[in-house]
XYZ file of C-alpha atoms in Angstrom:
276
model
C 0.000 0.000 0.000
C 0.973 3.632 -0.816
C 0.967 6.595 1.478
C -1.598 8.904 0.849
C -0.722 12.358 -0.257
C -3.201 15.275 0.385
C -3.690 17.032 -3.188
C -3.524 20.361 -1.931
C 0.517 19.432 -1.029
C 0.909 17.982 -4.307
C 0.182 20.815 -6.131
C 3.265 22.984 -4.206
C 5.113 20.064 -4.744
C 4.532 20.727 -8.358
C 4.396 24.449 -8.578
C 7.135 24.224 -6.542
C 9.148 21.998 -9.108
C 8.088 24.274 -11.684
C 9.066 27.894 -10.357
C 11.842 27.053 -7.381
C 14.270 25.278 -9.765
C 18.148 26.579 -9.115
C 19.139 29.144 -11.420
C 21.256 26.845 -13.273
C 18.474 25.003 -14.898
C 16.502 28.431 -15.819
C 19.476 29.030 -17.697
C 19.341 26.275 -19.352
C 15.555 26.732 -20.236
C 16.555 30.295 -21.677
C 18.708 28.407 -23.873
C 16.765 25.931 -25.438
C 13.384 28.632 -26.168
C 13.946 28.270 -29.755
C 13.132 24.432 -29.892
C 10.535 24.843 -27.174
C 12.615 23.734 -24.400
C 12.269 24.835 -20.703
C 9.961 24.456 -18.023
C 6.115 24.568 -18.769
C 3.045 24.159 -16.813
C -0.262 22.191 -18.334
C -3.377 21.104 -17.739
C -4.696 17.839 -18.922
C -8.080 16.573 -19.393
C -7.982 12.556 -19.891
C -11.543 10.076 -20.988
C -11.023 6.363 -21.642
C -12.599 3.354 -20.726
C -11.398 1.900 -17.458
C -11.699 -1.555 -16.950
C -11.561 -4.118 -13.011
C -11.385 -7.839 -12.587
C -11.810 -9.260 -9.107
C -11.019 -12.548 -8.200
C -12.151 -14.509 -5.428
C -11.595 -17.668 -3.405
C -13.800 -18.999 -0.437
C -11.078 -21.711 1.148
C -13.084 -24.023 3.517
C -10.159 -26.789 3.829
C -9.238 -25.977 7.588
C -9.258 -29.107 9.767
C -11.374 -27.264 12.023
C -13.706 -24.996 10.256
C -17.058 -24.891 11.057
C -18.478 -25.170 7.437
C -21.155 -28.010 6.897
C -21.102 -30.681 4.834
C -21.515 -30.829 2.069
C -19.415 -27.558 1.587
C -16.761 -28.141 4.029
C -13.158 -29.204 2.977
C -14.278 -27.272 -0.530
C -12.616 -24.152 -1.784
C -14.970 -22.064 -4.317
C -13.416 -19.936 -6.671
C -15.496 -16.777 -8.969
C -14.317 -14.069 -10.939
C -16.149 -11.162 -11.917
C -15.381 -8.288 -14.640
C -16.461 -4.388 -15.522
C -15.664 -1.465 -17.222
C -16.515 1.637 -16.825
C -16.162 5.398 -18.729
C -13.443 7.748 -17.260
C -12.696 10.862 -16.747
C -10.427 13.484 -15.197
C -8.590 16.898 -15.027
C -5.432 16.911 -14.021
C -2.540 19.316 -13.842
C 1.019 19.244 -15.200
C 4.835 20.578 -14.486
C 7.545 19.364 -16.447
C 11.018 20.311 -18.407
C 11.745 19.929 -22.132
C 15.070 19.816 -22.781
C 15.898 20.120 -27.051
C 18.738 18.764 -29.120
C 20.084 19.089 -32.624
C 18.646 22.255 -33.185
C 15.022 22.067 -31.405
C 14.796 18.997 -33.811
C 13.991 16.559 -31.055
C 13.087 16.054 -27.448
C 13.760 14.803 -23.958
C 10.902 15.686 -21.449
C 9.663 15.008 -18.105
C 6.630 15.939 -15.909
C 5.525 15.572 -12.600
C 1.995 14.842 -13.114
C -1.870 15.136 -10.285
C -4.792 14.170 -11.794
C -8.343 13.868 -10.316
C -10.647 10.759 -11.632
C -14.164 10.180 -11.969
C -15.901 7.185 -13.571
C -17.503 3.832 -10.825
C -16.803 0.447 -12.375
C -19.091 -2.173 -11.034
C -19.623 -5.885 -11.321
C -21.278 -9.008 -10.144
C -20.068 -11.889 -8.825
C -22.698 -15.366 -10.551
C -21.863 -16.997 -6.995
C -20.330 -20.460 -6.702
C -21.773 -23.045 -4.206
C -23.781 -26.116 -4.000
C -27.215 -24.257 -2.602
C -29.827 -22.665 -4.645
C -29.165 -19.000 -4.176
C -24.957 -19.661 -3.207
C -25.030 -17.781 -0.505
C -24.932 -20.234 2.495
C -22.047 -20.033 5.072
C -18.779 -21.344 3.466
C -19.954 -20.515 -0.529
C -19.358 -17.622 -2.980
C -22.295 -15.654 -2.416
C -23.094 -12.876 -5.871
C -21.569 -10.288 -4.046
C -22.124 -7.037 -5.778
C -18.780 -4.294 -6.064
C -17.599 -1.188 -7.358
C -14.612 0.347 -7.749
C -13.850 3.955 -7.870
C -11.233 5.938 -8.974
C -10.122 8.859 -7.112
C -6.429 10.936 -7.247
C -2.846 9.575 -9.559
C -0.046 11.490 -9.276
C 3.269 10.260 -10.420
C 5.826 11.476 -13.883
C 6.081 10.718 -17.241
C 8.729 10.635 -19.823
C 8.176 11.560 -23.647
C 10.736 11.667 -26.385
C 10.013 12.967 -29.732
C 10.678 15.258 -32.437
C 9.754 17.374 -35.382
C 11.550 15.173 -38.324
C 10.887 16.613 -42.284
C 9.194 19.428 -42.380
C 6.873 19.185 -39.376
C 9.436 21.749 -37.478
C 8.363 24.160 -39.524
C 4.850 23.535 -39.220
C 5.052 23.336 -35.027
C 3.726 19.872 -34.855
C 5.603 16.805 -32.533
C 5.731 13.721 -32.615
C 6.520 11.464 -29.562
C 6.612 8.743 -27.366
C 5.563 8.288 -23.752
C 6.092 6.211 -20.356
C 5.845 6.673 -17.250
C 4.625 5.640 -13.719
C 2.123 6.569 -11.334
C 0.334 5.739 -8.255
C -3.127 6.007 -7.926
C -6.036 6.153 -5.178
C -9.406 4.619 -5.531
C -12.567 3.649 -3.001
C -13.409 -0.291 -3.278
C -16.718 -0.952 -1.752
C -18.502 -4.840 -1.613
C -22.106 -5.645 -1.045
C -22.653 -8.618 0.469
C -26.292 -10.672 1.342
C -25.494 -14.041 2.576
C -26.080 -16.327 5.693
C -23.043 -16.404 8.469
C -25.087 -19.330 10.720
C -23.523 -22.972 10.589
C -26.800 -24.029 10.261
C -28.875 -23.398 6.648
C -30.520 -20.358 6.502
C -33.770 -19.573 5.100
C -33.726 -16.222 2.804
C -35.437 -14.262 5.123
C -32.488 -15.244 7.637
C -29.450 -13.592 5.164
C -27.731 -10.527 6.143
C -27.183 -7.753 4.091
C -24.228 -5.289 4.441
C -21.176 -3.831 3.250
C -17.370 -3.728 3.146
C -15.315 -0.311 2.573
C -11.487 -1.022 1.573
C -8.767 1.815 -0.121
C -6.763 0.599 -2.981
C -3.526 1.978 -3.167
C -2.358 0.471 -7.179
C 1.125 1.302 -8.811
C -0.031 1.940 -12.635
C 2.651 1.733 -15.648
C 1.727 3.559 -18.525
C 2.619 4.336 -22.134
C 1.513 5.434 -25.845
C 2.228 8.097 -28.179
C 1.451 11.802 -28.590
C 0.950 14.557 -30.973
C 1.808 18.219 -29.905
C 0.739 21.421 -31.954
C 2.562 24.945 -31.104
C 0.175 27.889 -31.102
C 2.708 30.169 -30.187
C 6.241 31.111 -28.306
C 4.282 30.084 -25.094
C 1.357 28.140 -25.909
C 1.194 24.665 -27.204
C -1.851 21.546 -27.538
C -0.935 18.299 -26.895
C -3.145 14.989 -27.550
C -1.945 11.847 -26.348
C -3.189 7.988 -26.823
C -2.435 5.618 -23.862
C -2.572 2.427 -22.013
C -2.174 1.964 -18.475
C -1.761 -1.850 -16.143
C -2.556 -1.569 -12.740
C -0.408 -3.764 -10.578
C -2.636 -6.510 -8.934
C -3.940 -5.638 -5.489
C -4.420 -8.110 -3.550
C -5.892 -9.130 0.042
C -7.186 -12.153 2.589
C -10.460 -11.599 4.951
C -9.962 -14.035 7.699
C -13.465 -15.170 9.502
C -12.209 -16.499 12.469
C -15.367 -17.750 14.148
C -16.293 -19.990 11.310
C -12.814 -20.717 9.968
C -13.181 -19.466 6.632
C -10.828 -18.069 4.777
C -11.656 -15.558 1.895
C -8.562 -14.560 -0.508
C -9.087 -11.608 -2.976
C -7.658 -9.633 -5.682
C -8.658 -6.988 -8.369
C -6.863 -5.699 -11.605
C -7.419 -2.997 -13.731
C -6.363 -1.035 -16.769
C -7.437 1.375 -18.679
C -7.184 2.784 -22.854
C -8.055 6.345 -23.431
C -7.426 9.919 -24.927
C -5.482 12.931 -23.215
C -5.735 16.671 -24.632
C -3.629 18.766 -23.130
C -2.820 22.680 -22.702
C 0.970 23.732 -22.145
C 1.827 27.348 -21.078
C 5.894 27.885 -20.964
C 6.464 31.104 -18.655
């Protein structure tokens, strides 16, 4: 799990890196104008499609659970899948540095972005009862998973080959890393008695977890300069989030419930750079 980081300190942390740099790297940003170079601030405004899988196991093998037959010593396994649209603003601070005559390109950016879009999914349920959702089975739990703050920096390196200099249009490629927040919440409605229980008898509630995932992503990029200080970017991506996962112990039945949940998401970026 990742520390959280309040976005209010993020955003010194990135004004910060954008205006309190030593004097010897202004210089250098001075230098490289003509091809664009320096330090630059941005906003970005990303939509994609955003998509979970979580995977669960109900392990009733324990010598001593208190499962019934015919469901004790069994281990029932589901898997259930969603997407979701997403969305965002975020804001960016980086430094371009040119070569071989503002041809080409080495940048990085510290990068916050704020995410909306709620995947949610369904487990069918696994078990040997009519509805699945007596003690020791995979009830149809219901889930969603929402995306809330990334932050993290990204590395692009391009260039204006032929005659796109001249015309103010980039090409480029991109990677980077980030880390990113989101609220995971499960509905559950399911009977926690050793003995059967009627319908009437299930209990309905909910659990609340954060997800903390590390998220690699890359693709390419198009930027457009307006002018000496403004410039449009639009960038195609993909991003993997790392597998998250986690084990919910029920100690006074002996049941053990191991989880996980991946994600990733394909989408669009357009951008709007302002070089001070």
């Amino acid at each position: 799990m990742f520390p959280r980081v309040s976005t209010t300190g993020l955003l010194g942390c990135l004004v910060l890196a954008a205006f309190g740099a030593p004097a010897g790297l202004a210089a250098q940003a001075d230098e490289s104008n003509a091809g664009n170079g320096g330090f630059y601030l941005g906003l970005a405004f990303p939509l994609g499609q955003m998509s979970a899988t979580m995977r669960k196991s109900v392990d009733n093998t324990a010598p001593n659970t208190l499962v019934p037959e015919p469901r004790r010593g069994q281990v029932f396994e589901d898997e259930a899948s969603g997407d979701a649209l997403s969305y965002g603003v975020g804001l960016v601070a980086g430094y371009r540095k040119s070569f071989s005559g503002g041809a080409y390109f080495l940048d990085a950016a510290a990068e916050l972005e704020t995410h909306g879009g709620d995947v949610e999914a369904q487990f069918a349920g696994v078990g040997v009862s009519t509805e699945r959702k007596q003690l020791g089975e995979s009830w149809p739990d219901r889930w969603n998973l929402d995306p809330e703050t990334s932050y993290g920096v990204t590395l692009r390196l391009g260039g204006s080959p032929g005659g796109l200099q001249s015309r103010g249009i980039s090409l480029y490629v991109l990677g980077g890393i980030r880390f990113a927040g989101a609220q995971f919440t499960n509905h559950y409605d399911g009977c926690f008695a050793t003995e059967p229980c009627d319908p009437s008898e299930f209990q309905s509630g909910q659990e609340d977890r954060d997800m903390d995932f590390t998220v690699w992503k890359s693709g390419i990029g198009l930027e457009k300069t307006l002018s000496e200080r403004i410039a449009l970017r639009v960038e195609a991506s993909y991003s993997v989030y790392a597998r998250e996962e986690w084990t919910t112990e029920f100690e006074d039945v002996v049941v053990t419930v191991r989880s996980s949940m991946k994600a990733s998401e394909a989408g669009l970026t357009a951008g709007l750079l302002l070089r001070p």
